[in-house]
Amino acid sequence: MDGDWEEVGRLLLPPGQNAIPSQAQTMAFDTSQELLWVGNEYGRVSSFYSTELTRYTSFKAGEGPVRQLLIHEKGVIALCARSIHMGLRRGPPLWHITHDDMKDLHCMSYTSKGTSEILVAGLQDQMFAIDVEKGTVTKQIPTGDRYTKMKRSRYICAATQSGSINILDSTTFSIVRTWNAHASLINDMDAQHDFIVTCGYSFRGGNQQSYMHDPLVNVFDLKNMVSLPPIPFPAGAAFVRMHPRMSTTSIVVSQLGQMHIVDLMNVHTSNVRQANVFSSHLTMVEIAPSGEAICLADGECYMHLWGSPSRIRFAELSNPVEFADAEEAQQQVDWTRGTPLNTIGMPYYREQLLSAWPSHMIFEVGAPPSKLDPQLVSSLKRADWFDYAPNTRNARRNQIENTRTTEKTAASLQAPKFLSEKARESANEVASSERRI
Amino acid sequence: SLHANDTLYSELAREVENGRIVRLLMKLGSINERPDYDGELNWSENGERYVLKLFRDYVFHQVNAEGRPVVDMGHILACLNKLDAGSQEKITLTSRDEQSVFVVSYNEVKKQVNSAWADLQKPSRR
């Protein structure tokens, strides 16, 4: 981290339901636009634009807290406990998956198929492989271990509830190796290129009976499959991220905002910063894909954006963010009864208009209105300017009635008949009644 | 006589326009807020059709700074025309609780209307 890093932006997360500010449950920097994505505890995902962190879009991804976000070139994938949702960056959904065996999902990661497949797991006995393009579950994989965090580098690194890390093959999802990183719990993990770094807790017995942050960051070398000497961090390491461009540099942060920038190969020279989180503690830390910005979330719903004011940016190569077009000024029209509706012109078009009405739809018009039920009429009560009665009709609301046929059968007026016709009819009636006997 | 012909044509153009807008409104009216959609995933807040509800609000439920309803025929007609043509212009749609914010093009809304309309045409929907 360079000398001129400082806090460049601070944002209070917009309130969720009941206007109470909600804490960030997960966050992610976009890889191709200047956006920061944040998931809150009500299943809502919001994006914030550039260093001013102006609100861009927001959509609902599911019920309960958003557990993880993955950025895809086409949109954003959001994981909730029982569902997975993919939406465009502009907000509209692409797909939404729920499944009976999705009970308590916690984490996901891309697999060996680049960004076209994700592996989803959680505190449950099933993992899912999902095709991102189609939005379908392609495979269900039973697992003995339950996972809370996942990161993909050379392998898929999955943190369990018990402080160990399973290194999974990213094609077959079988366990290559298990590394016992911490005594009881893993609080944060990152994996990049050849390294896994973890922060964890140990259980302190005695009077306190509580969990304490371990005063060191554990490091694992994926190339040689051995653990490396840990990085000492006396303040208690709570969060750790690898620098995306400097492959051996990591940023370690304590719960009270002390940040150290450490080289894994030379752990004794570090660069120290302090974030202003005096009244609270940090809940999450994320680094941008460019390495030029980091975001710290605290327990009072503030997001602190850090970076060098002159060079801060989120993505390595940024595409412009798509905003709504400015509405063109409309000419003032004085709407009188005679003003034709085509005063407002059509824009240029080359496809079929939406108002095109299918030609096969032919309707009969002019059928008589349906009759009121006489029972209903008798029970009518008079109010100010309308009559009302309890609904006795044995049909759906607004169910259609074929009034033409009822009208015909109830026809009381008959056309006069010739004498010969009458004779024939009575003969028929006699014949039919005889047959009945 | 030529002049009379011109008058007739311009009158005709006006009425053709009316028919187009009425057909469009009929489509939108028969799609939106059908109670049989209650509990259907597509129309829920994370479903694809949610955009249609927000678009209806955008077109017909404008308010001013004091929150008073504003009915601007020009706005409604301009929106409907752009929807009819499937313009690529993008608009911002916001839900009533202001929690959801979408940026969509008229063309995308048009596609959703078309697919909802096609659903209605299917004789046995479930």
Coordinates of C-alpha atoms in Angstrom, one line a residue:
Chain A
M1 CA 0.0 0.0 0.0
D2 CA 1.4 3.4 -0.9
G3 CA 1.9 6.3 1.4
D4 CA -1.0 8.3 0.3
W5 CA -3.8 5.8 1.1
E6 CA -6.6 7.2 3.1
E7 CA -10.3 7.0 3.6
V8 CA -11.8 8.4 0.4
G9 CA -15.5 7.6 0.9
R10 CA -17.9 6.6 3.6
L11 CA -21.4 5.4 3.1
L12 CA -24.2 4.6 5.5
L13 CA -26.0 1.7 4.0
P14 CA -29.6 2.6 3.0
P15 CA -32.2 1.3 5.4
G16 CA -33.9 -2.0 4.9
Q17 CA -37.4 -2.7 6.2
N18 CA -38.7 -0.6 9.0
A19 CA -36.2 2.1 8.1
I20 CA -33.5 0.6 10.4
P21 CA -30.1 0.7 8.7
S22 CA -29.0 -2.8 7.9
Q23 CA -25.5 -4.2 8.2
A24 CA -23.7 -5.5 5.1
Q25 CA -23.8 -9.3 5.1
T26 CA -21.6 -9.6 2.2
M27 CA -19.9 -7.4 -0.4
A28 CA -18.0 -7.6 -3.6
F29 CA -16.2 -5.2 -6.0
D30 CA -17.3 -5.5 -9.6
T31 CA -14.7 -6.9 -12.0
S32 CA -15.7 -4.9 -15.0
Q33 CA -17.5 -1.7 -13.8
E34 CA -16.9 0.8 -11.1
L35 CA -19.5 -0.7 -8.8
L36 CA -19.4 -2.0 -5.3
W37 CA -22.1 -4.7 -4.5
V38 CA -23.5 -5.1 -1.1
G39 CA -26.0 -7.7 0.2
N40 CA -28.1 -7.0 3.3
E41 CA -29.9 -9.2 5.8
Y42 CA -33.2 -8.9 4.0
G43 CA -32.1 -10.6 0.8
R44 CA -31.5 -7.3 -1.0
V45 CA -28.5 -6.6 -3.2
S46 CA -27.6 -3.0 -3.9
S47 CA -24.9 -1.5 -6.1
F48 CA -23.0 1.7 -5.5
Y49 CA -21.2 3.6 -8.2
S50 CA -17.6 4.9 -8.1
T51 CA -15.8 6.4 -5.2
E52 CA -18.7 8.6 -4.2
L53 CA -20.6 5.4 -3.7
T54 CA -23.8 6.8 -5.2
R55 CA -26.7 4.4 -5.3
Y56 CA -27.1 2.7 -8.6
T57 CA -29.4 -0.3 -8.7
S58 CA -31.0 -2.7 -6.2
F59 CA -32.9 -5.9 -6.4
K60 CA -34.2 -8.6 -4.1
A61 CA -32.4 -11.9 -4.4
G62 CA -34.2 -14.0 -1.9
E63 CA -35.3 -14.4 1.7
G64 CA -33.0 -13.8 4.6
P65 CA -29.5 -12.6 4.5
V66 CA -27.4 -12.6 1.3
R67 CA -24.6 -14.9 2.0
Q68 CA -22.2 -14.3 -0.9
L69 CA -22.0 -12.5 -4.2
L70 CA -20.1 -13.6 -7.3
I71 CA -19.5 -11.2 -10.2
H72 CA -20.0 -12.6 -13.7
E73 CA -19.6 -10.9 -17.0
K74 CA -23.3 -10.9 -17.6
G75 CA -24.5 -10.0 -14.1
V76 CA -24.3 -10.7 -10.4
I77 CA -24.9 -14.0 -8.7
A78 CA -26.3 -13.8 -5.2
L79 CA -26.6 -16.6 -2.7
C80 CA -29.2 -16.8 0.0
A81 CA -29.8 -19.7 2.4
R82 CA -32.4 -21.4 0.3
S83 CA -32.0 -19.9 -3.2
I84 CA -29.6 -18.6 -5.8
H85 CA -30.4 -15.6 -7.9
M86 CA -28.7 -14.1 -10.9
G87 CA -29.6 -10.6 -12.0
L88 CA -28.3 -8.1 -14.6
R89 CA -26.2 -5.3 -13.2
R90 CA -29.0 -3.1 -14.2
G91 CA -31.3 -5.0 -11.9
P92 CA -33.7 -7.3 -13.8
P93 CA -33.4 -11.0 -13.0
L94 CA -31.8 -13.5 -15.3
W95 CA -32.7 -16.6 -13.3
H96 CA -33.7 -17.7 -9.8
I97 CA -33.2 -21.2 -8.5
T98 CA -34.8 -22.8 -5.5
H99 CA -34.5 -26.5 -4.6
D100 CA -35.9 -28.7 -1.9
D101 CA -32.4 -29.7 -0.9
M102 CA -31.2 -26.1 -0.5
K103 CA -31.5 -25.7 3.2
D104 CA -28.7 -23.6 4.5
L105 CA -26.4 -22.4 1.8
H106 CA -23.3 -20.4 2.7
C107 CA -20.8 -20.2 0.0
M108 CA -20.1 -20.7 -3.7
S109 CA -17.2 -20.6 -6.1
Y110 CA -16.5 -20.9 -9.8
T111 CA -15.2 -24.2 -10.9
S112 CA -12.7 -25.4 -13.6
K113 CA -15.2 -24.4 -16.3
G114 CA -14.3 -20.7 -15.9
T115 CA -17.3 -18.6 -15.1
S116 CA -19.8 -20.9 -16.8
E117 CA -20.3 -23.1 -13.7
I118 CA -20.5 -22.6 -10.0
L119 CA -20.3 -24.9 -7.0
V120 CA -22.6 -24.1 -4.2
A121 CA -22.3 -25.5 -0.6
G122 CA -23.3 -24.7 2.9
L123 CA -24.1 -26.2 6.3
Q124 CA -25.9 -29.1 4.7
D125 CA -25.0 -32.5 3.2
Q126 CA -25.5 -31.6 -0.4
M127 CA -23.5 -29.4 -2.8
F128 CA -24.8 -28.3 -6.2
A129 CA -23.1 -27.6 -9.5
I130 CA -25.0 -24.9 -11.4
D131 CA -24.8 -24.0 -15.0
V132 CA -24.6 -20.2 -15.0
E133 CA -25.6 -19.7 -18.6
K134 CA -28.8 -21.8 -18.4
G135 CA -29.5 -21.2 -14.7
T136 CA -30.1 -24.9 -14.0
V137 CA -28.7 -27.4 -11.4
T138 CA -26.5 -29.8 -13.3
K139 CA -25.3 -32.0 -10.5
Q140 CA -25.9 -32.7 -6.9
I141 CA -22.9 -33.8 -4.9
P142 CA -23.1 -35.3 -1.4
T143 CA -20.5 -34.1 1.0
G144 CA -19.4 -35.2 4.3
D145 CA -18.1 -31.8 5.4
R146 CA -20.1 -28.7 5.8
Y147 CA -18.7 -25.5 4.4
T148 CA -18.9 -21.8 5.3
K149 CA -16.5 -20.2 2.9
M150 CA -15.1 -20.9 -0.5
K151 CA -12.4 -19.4 -2.7
R152 CA -11.0 -20.6 -5.9
S153 CA -7.4 -20.4 -7.0
R154 CA -5.6 -23.4 -8.3
Y155 CA -8.1 -25.5 -6.3
I156 CA -11.4 -24.7 -4.7
C157 CA -10.5 -23.9 -1.0
A158 CA -13.4 -24.6 1.3
A159 CA -13.4 -23.7 5.0
T160 CA -15.3 -26.0 7.3
Q161 CA -17.0 -25.2 10.6
S162 CA -14.2 -26.8 12.6
G163 CA -11.3 -24.7 11.6
S164 CA -9.9 -26.8 8.8
I165 CA -9.7 -26.2 5.1
N166 CA -10.5 -28.7 2.5
I167 CA -8.7 -28.3 -0.8
L168 CA -11.1 -29.6 -3.5
D169 CA -10.2 -30.5 -7.0
S170 CA -12.1 -28.0 -9.2
T171 CA -13.2 -30.6 -11.7
T172 CA -14.3 -33.6 -9.7
F173 CA -14.9 -31.7 -6.4
S174 CA -13.1 -34.5 -4.5
I175 CA -10.9 -33.6 -1.5
V176 CA -7.3 -33.4 -2.4
R177 CA -6.1 -32.5 1.0
T178 CA -7.3 -31.2 4.4
W179 CA -5.3 -28.5 6.2
N180 CA -6.0 -27.9 9.9
A181 CA -5.6 -24.1 9.9
H182 CA -7.1 -23.0 13.2
A183 CA -8.1 -24.6 16.5
S184 CA -11.8 -23.9 16.4
L185 CA -13.2 -21.6 13.8
I186 CA -12.2 -19.8 10.6
N187 CA -13.2 -16.2 10.5
D188 CA -11.8 -15.2 7.1
M189 CA -10.0 -16.8 4.3
D190 CA -8.5 -15.8 0.9
A191 CA -6.8 -17.8 -1.8
Q192 CA -4.8 -16.6 -4.7
H193 CA -2.4 -18.2 -7.1
D194 CA -0.4 -20.5 -4.8
F195 CA -1.4 -19.3 -1.4
I196 CA -4.2 -19.7 1.1
V197 CA -4.3 -17.3 4.0
T198 CA -6.6 -17.6 7.0
C199 CA -7.7 -15.8 10.1
G200 CA -9.3 -17.8 12.9
Y201 CA -10.4 -18.1 16.5
S202 CA -9.2 -20.3 19.3
F203 CA -11.3 -21.2 22.3
R204 CA -10.0 -19.7 25.5
G205 CA -11.2 -21.6 28.5
G206 CA -10.7 -20.3 32.0
N207 CA -12.7 -17.4 33.3
Q208 CA -13.7 -15.9 30.0
Q209 CA -15.0 -19.0 28.2
S210 CA -14.8 -17.1 24.9
Y211 CA -13.4 -17.2 21.5
M212 CA -10.3 -15.0 20.7
H213 CA -8.9 -13.9 17.4
D214 CA -5.6 -15.8 16.9
P215 CA -2.7 -13.3 16.9
L216 CA -1.4 -14.7 13.6
V217 CA -2.4 -15.4 10.0
N218 CA -1.8 -18.9 8.8
V219 CA -0.4 -19.5 5.4
F220 CA -0.5 -22.5 3.2
D221 CA 1.5 -23.1 0.0
L222 CA -0.6 -24.8 -2.6
K223 CA 2.2 -25.4 -5.0
N224 CA 4.2 -27.6 -2.6
M225 CA 1.2 -28.5 -0.4
V226 CA 2.9 -27.5 2.9
S227 CA 2.0 -24.9 5.5
L228 CA 4.3 -21.9 5.7
P229 CA 5.3 -20.0 8.8
P230 CA 2.4 -17.9 10.1
I231 CA 2.4 -14.1 9.9
P232 CA 2.5 -12.6 13.4
F233 CA -0.3 -10.1 14.1
P234 CA -0.4 -9.2 17.8
A235 CA -3.6 -7.1 17.5
G236 CA -5.6 -10.2 16.6
A237 CA -6.0 -11.0 12.9
A238 CA -9.7 -10.8 12.0
F239 CA -9.7 -10.3 8.2
V240 CA -7.2 -11.0 5.5
R241 CA -7.0 -10.5 1.7
M242 CA -4.4 -11.2 -0.8
H243 CA -3.4 -8.3 -3.1
P244 CA -4.8 -9.2 -6.5
R245 CA -1.8 -8.0 -8.4
M246 CA 1.1 -8.4 -6.0
S247 CA 1.0 -12.1 -5.7
T248 CA 2.8 -12.5 -2.3
T249 CA 1.4 -9.4 -0.6
S250 CA -1.5 -9.7 1.8
I251 CA -3.5 -7.1 3.8
V252 CA -4.4 -8.1 7.4
V253 CA -6.9 -6.2 9.4
S254 CA -7.9 -6.4 13.1
Q255 CA -11.4 -6.1 14.3
L256 CA -10.7 -2.5 15.5
G257 CA -9.4 -1.3 12.1
Q258 CA -5.6 -1.8 12.3
M259 CA -4.4 -2.7 8.9
H260 CA -1.0 -4.3 8.1
I261 CA 0.3 -4.8 4.6
V262 CA 2.6 -7.8 4.7
D263 CA 4.7 -9.6 2.2
L264 CA 4.4 -13.4 2.8
M265 CA 8.0 -13.9 1.8
N266 CA 9.3 -11.3 4.2
V267 CA 6.9 -11.1 7.1
H268 CA 8.9 -8.7 9.3
T269 CA 8.5 -5.5 7.3
S270 CA 5.0 -4.3 7.3
N271 CA 3.2 -1.1 6.6
V272 CA 0.6 0.0 9.2
R273 CA -2.6 2.0 8.8
Q274 CA -5.5 2.7 11.2
A275 CA -9.2 3.0 10.0
N276 CA -11.5 5.2 12.0
V277 CA -13.9 2.8 13.5
F278 CA -13.7 4.1 17.0
S279 CA -17.3 3.5 18.0
S280 CA -17.6 0.1 16.5
H281 CA -15.8 -2.9 15.2
L282 CA -15.3 -4.2 11.6
T283 CA -17.5 -6.9 10.3
M284 CA -16.0 -7.4 6.8
V285 CA -13.2 -6.4 4.5
E286 CA -12.9 -6.7 0.8
I287 CA -10.3 -5.6 -1.8
A288 CA -11.0 -4.4 -5.3
P289 CA -9.8 -6.5 -8.3
S290 CA -7.5 -3.6 -9.3
G291 CA -5.9 -3.6 -5.8
E292 CA -6.4 0.1 -5.7
A293 CA -9.3 0.2 -3.2
I294 CA -10.4 -1.7 -0.1
C295 CA -13.7 -1.5 1.6
L296 CA -14.3 -2.0 5.3
A297 CA -17.8 -2.6 6.7
D298 CA -18.4 -1.9 10.4
G299 CA -21.1 -2.9 12.9
E300 CA -22.8 0.5 12.7
C301 CA -23.7 0.0 9.0
Y302 CA -21.0 2.2 7.6
M303 CA -18.9 1.3 4.7
H304 CA -15.4 2.8 4.6
L305 CA -13.7 3.0 1.3
W306 CA -9.9 3.3 1.3
G307 CA -7.5 4.0 -1.4
S308 CA -5.2 6.6 -2.9
P309 CA -7.4 9.7 -3.8
S310 CA -5.7 10.2 -7.1
R311 CA -5.6 6.6 -8.4
I312 CA -8.5 4.8 -6.7
R313 CA -10.5 2.6 -9.0
F314 CA -12.3 -0.7 -8.6
A315 CA -11.9 -2.7 -11.8
E316 CA -8.7 -3.5 -13.7
L317 CA -10.4 -2.5 -17.0
S318 CA -13.7 -0.6 -16.5
N319 CA -16.6 -0.6 -18.8
P320 CA -18.9 2.4 -18.5
V321 CA -21.9 1.9 -16.2
E322 CA -25.2 1.9 -18.1
F323 CA -27.4 4.6 -16.7
A324 CA -30.9 5.6 -17.7
D325 CA -31.0 7.9 -20.7
A326 CA -31.9 11.5 -20.0
E327 CA -35.5 12.0 -20.7
E328 CA -35.8 14.4 -23.7
A329 CA -37.7 17.5 -23.0
Q330 CA -41.3 17.1 -24.1
Q331 CA -43.1 19.8 -25.9
Q332 CA -46.0 21.1 -24.0
V333 CA -49.2 20.0 -25.5
D334 CA -52.4 21.6 -24.6
W335 CA -54.7 18.6 -24.3
T336 CA -58.1 19.5 -25.5
R337 CA -60.8 17.2 -26.7
G338 CA -59.8 17.7 -30.2
T339 CA -56.1 17.2 -29.8
P340 CA -55.2 14.0 -31.8
L341 CA -53.2 11.4 -29.9
N342 CA -50.6 11.3 -32.6
T343 CA -49.3 14.7 -31.4
I344 CA -46.7 12.6 -29.6
G345 CA -44.8 10.9 -32.3
M346 CA -43.5 7.4 -32.5
P347 CA -39.8 6.7 -32.2
Y348 CA -38.1 5.0 -35.1
Y349 CA -38.8 1.3 -35.2
R350 CA -38.1 -1.7 -37.3
E351 CA -39.7 -4.6 -35.5
Q352 CA -43.3 -5.6 -35.0
L353 CA -45.2 -3.2 -32.7
L354 CA -46.3 -4.4 -29.4
S355 CA -49.8 -3.2 -30.1
A356 CA -50.1 -5.7 -33.0
W357 CA -53.2 -7.8 -32.2
P358 CA -53.2 -11.4 -33.2
S359 CA -55.5 -12.0 -36.2
H360 CA -56.9 -15.3 -34.9
M361 CA -58.6 -13.6 -32.0
I362 CA -62.2 -13.2 -33.1
F363 CA -64.8 -12.2 -30.6
E364 CA -68.6 -12.2 -30.7
V365 CA -70.0 -9.0 -29.5
G366 CA -73.4 -7.8 -28.5
A367 CA -74.5 -10.7 -26.3
P368 CA -77.0 -9.6 -23.7
P369 CA -75.8 -8.9 -20.2
S370 CA -76.1 -11.6 -17.7
K371 CA -79.3 -11.7 -15.6
L372 CA -79.3 -10.9 -12.0
D373 CA -80.2 -13.9 -9.8
P374 CA -83.8 -13.3 -8.5
Q375 CA -82.7 -14.5 -5.1
L376 CA -80.0 -11.9 -5.1
V377 CA -82.4 -9.2 -6.2
S378 CA -84.8 -10.1 -3.3
S379 CA -82.0 -9.8 -0.7
L380 CA -80.8 -6.4 -1.9
K381 CA -80.4 -3.7 0.6
R382 CA -80.4 0.0 -0.1
A383 CA -77.4 2.1 0.7
D384 CA -76.7 5.8 -0.2
W385 CA -76.6 5.4 -3.9
F386 CA -76.1 1.7 -4.5
D387 CA -77.7 -1.6 -3.6
Y388 CA -75.8 -4.4 -2.0
A389 CA -76.4 -8.0 -1.0
P390 CA -74.3 -11.0 0.1
N391 CA -72.8 -12.9 -2.8
T392 CA -74.8 -16.1 -3.5
R393 CA -73.5 -16.8 -6.9
N394 CA -72.0 -20.2 -7.2
A395 CA -69.2 -19.2 -9.6
R396 CA -65.8 -17.6 -9.8
R397 CA -65.5 -13.9 -9.6
N398 CA -65.8 -12.4 -13.1
Q399 CA -66.5 -15.9 -14.5
I400 CA -67.8 -15.6 -18.1
E401 CA -71.4 -16.7 -18.8
N402 CA -72.7 -17.6 -22.1
T403 CA -75.8 -15.4 -22.0
R404 CA -76.8 -16.3 -25.6
T405 CA -77.6 -19.9 -24.9
T406 CA -79.5 -19.3 -21.6
E407 CA -81.5 -16.7 -23.5
K408 CA -82.4 -19.2 -26.2
T409 CA -83.6 -22.0 -23.9
A410 CA -85.7 -19.6 -21.9
A411 CA -87.3 -18.2 -25.0
S412 CA -90.9 -17.8 -24.1
L413 CA -92.1 -16.3 -27.3
Q414 CA -92.6 -18.8 -30.0
A415 CA -93.1 -18.2 -33.7
P416 CA -96.7 -19.0 -34.7
K417 CA -97.1 -22.3 -36.4
F418 CA -99.2 -23.5 -39.3
L419 CA -102.0 -25.9 -38.6
S420 CA -100.2 -28.7 -40.3
E421 CA -97.2 -28.2 -38.2
K422 CA -99.2 -28.3 -35.0
A423 CA -100.8 -31.5 -36.1
R424 CA -97.4 -33.1 -36.8
E425 CA -96.0 -31.9 -33.5
S426 CA -98.9 -33.3 -31.4
A427 CA -98.6 -36.6 -33.3
N428 CA -94.9 -36.7 -32.4
E429 CA -95.6 -35.9 -28.8
V430 CA -98.1 -38.8 -28.6
A431 CA -95.7 -41.1 -30.3
S432 CA -92.9 -40.1 -27.9
S433 CA -95.1 -40.4 -24.8
E434 CA -96.2 -43.8 -26.0
R435 CA -92.6 -44.9 -26.4
R436 CA -91.9 -43.8 -22.9
I437 CA -94.7 -46.0 -21.6
Chain B
S1 CA -61.2 17.7 -53.9
L2 CA -57.5 17.1 -53.3
H3 CA -57.7 19.2 -50.2
A4 CA -60.7 17.1 -49.0
N5 CA -58.7 13.9 -49.6
D6 CA -55.8 15.3 -47.6
T7 CA -58.2 16.1 -44.7
L8 CA -59.5 12.6 -44.9
Y9 CA -56.1 11.1 -44.7
S10 CA -55.0 13.2 -41.8
E11 CA -58.2 12.3 -40.0
L12 CA -57.5 8.6 -40.8
A13 CA -54.0 8.9 -39.4
R14 CA -55.4 10.3 -36.1
E15 CA -57.8 7.4 -35.7
V16 CA -55.3 4.7 -36.6
E17 CA -53.2 6.1 -33.8
N18 CA -56.1 5.8 -31.4
G19 CA -56.7 2.1 -32.3
R20 CA -53.0 1.3 -31.7
I21 CA -52.9 2.9 -28.3
V22 CA -56.2 1.3 -27.2
R23 CA -54.9 -2.2 -28.3
L24 CA -51.7 -1.6 -26.4
L25 CA -53.7 -0.5 -23.3
M26 CA -55.9 -3.6 -23.6
K27 CA -52.9 -5.8 -23.6
L28 CA -51.4 -4.2 -20.6
G29 CA -54.7 -4.1 -18.8
S30 CA -55.4 -7.8 -19.2
I31 CA -51.8 -8.7 -18.2
N32 CA -51.3 -6.6 -15.1
E33 CA -52.4 -7.6 -11.6
R34 CA -54.4 -10.7 -12.3
P35 CA -55.2 -12.3 -8.9
D36 CA -54.4 -15.8 -10.2
Y37 CA -50.7 -14.6 -10.3
D38 CA -50.6 -14.3 -6.6
G39 CA -47.9 -16.6 -5.3
E40 CA -46.5 -17.2 -8.7
L41 CA -42.7 -17.0 -8.8
N42 CA -42.5 -15.0 -12.0
W43 CA -44.5 -12.1 -10.6
S44 CA -42.8 -12.0 -7.2
E45 CA -40.3 -9.4 -6.4
N46 CA -37.4 -11.6 -7.7
G47 CA -39.2 -12.8 -10.7
E48 CA -39.0 -11.7 -14.3
R49 CA -42.4 -10.1 -14.5
Y50 CA -41.9 -7.8 -11.6
V51 CA -40.6 -5.3 -14.1
L52 CA -44.0 -5.0 -15.7
K53 CA -45.6 -3.9 -12.4
L54 CA -42.9 -1.3 -12.0
F55 CA -43.4 -0.1 -15.5
R56 CA -47.1 0.4 -15.0
D57 CA -46.3 2.5 -11.9
Y58 CA -43.7 4.4 -14.0
V59 CA -46.2 5.3 -16.7
F60 CA -49.4 5.8 -14.8
H61 CA -48.6 6.6 -11.2
Q62 CA -46.4 9.7 -11.5
V63 CA -46.3 12.0 -8.6
N64 CA -44.8 15.5 -8.0
A65 CA -42.4 16.6 -5.3
E66 CA -45.2 16.9 -2.8
G67 CA -46.4 13.4 -3.5
R68 CA -49.5 14.5 -5.3
P69 CA -50.6 12.4 -8.3
V70 CA -49.7 13.9 -11.7
V71 CA -51.5 12.8 -14.8
D72 CA -49.6 13.9 -17.8
M73 CA -51.1 12.6 -21.0
G74 CA -47.9 13.5 -22.9
H75 CA -45.8 11.4 -20.6
I76 CA -48.2 8.4 -20.8
L77 CA -48.4 8.6 -24.6
A78 CA -44.6 9.0 -25.0
C79 CA -44.0 6.0 -22.8
L80 CA -46.6 3.9 -24.6
N81 CA -45.2 4.8 -28.0
K82 CA -41.7 3.9 -26.9
L83 CA -42.9 0.6 -25.5
D84 CA -44.9 -0.1 -28.7
A85 CA -41.8 0.4 -30.8
G86 CA -39.5 -1.3 -28.4
S87 CA -37.1 1.6 -28.1
Q88 CA -33.6 0.9 -26.8
E89 CA -33.9 3.9 -24.5
K90 CA -33.3 3.1 -20.9
I91 CA -35.4 4.2 -17.9
T92 CA -35.0 3.8 -14.2
L93 CA -37.8 1.9 -12.5
T94 CA -38.2 2.1 -8.7
S95 CA -40.5 0.0 -6.5
R96 CA -43.0 1.6 -4.2
D97 CA -40.9 1.0 -1.1
E98 CA -37.9 2.5 -3.1
Q99 CA -35.9 -0.6 -2.2
S100 CA -35.6 -2.0 -5.7
V101 CA -34.1 0.1 -8.5
F102 CA -33.8 -1.3 -12.0
V103 CA -32.4 0.2 -15.2
V104 CA -34.2 -1.3 -18.1
S105 CA -34.8 -0.5 -21.8
Y106 CA -38.2 -0.2 -23.3
N107 CA -37.2 -3.1 -25.5
E108 CA -36.8 -5.4 -22.5
V109 CA -40.2 -4.4 -21.1
K110 CA -41.7 -5.1 -24.4
K111 CA -40.3 -8.6 -24.4
Q112 CA -41.7 -9.3 -21.0
V113 CA -45.2 -8.0 -22.1
N114 CA -45.0 -10.3 -25.1
S115 CA -44.2 -13.4 -23.1
A116 CA -46.8 -12.6 -20.5
W117 CA -49.3 -12.1 -23.3
A118 CA -48.3 -15.4 -24.8
D119 CA -48.9 -17.1 -21.5
L120 CA -52.4 -15.7 -21.5
Q121 CA -53.0 -17.2 -24.9
K122 CA -52.2 -20.7 -23.8
P123 CA -55.6 -22.4 -23.4
S124 CA -54.6 -24.5 -20.3
R125 CA -52.2 -22.5 -18.2
R126 CA -52.1 -25.0 -15.4

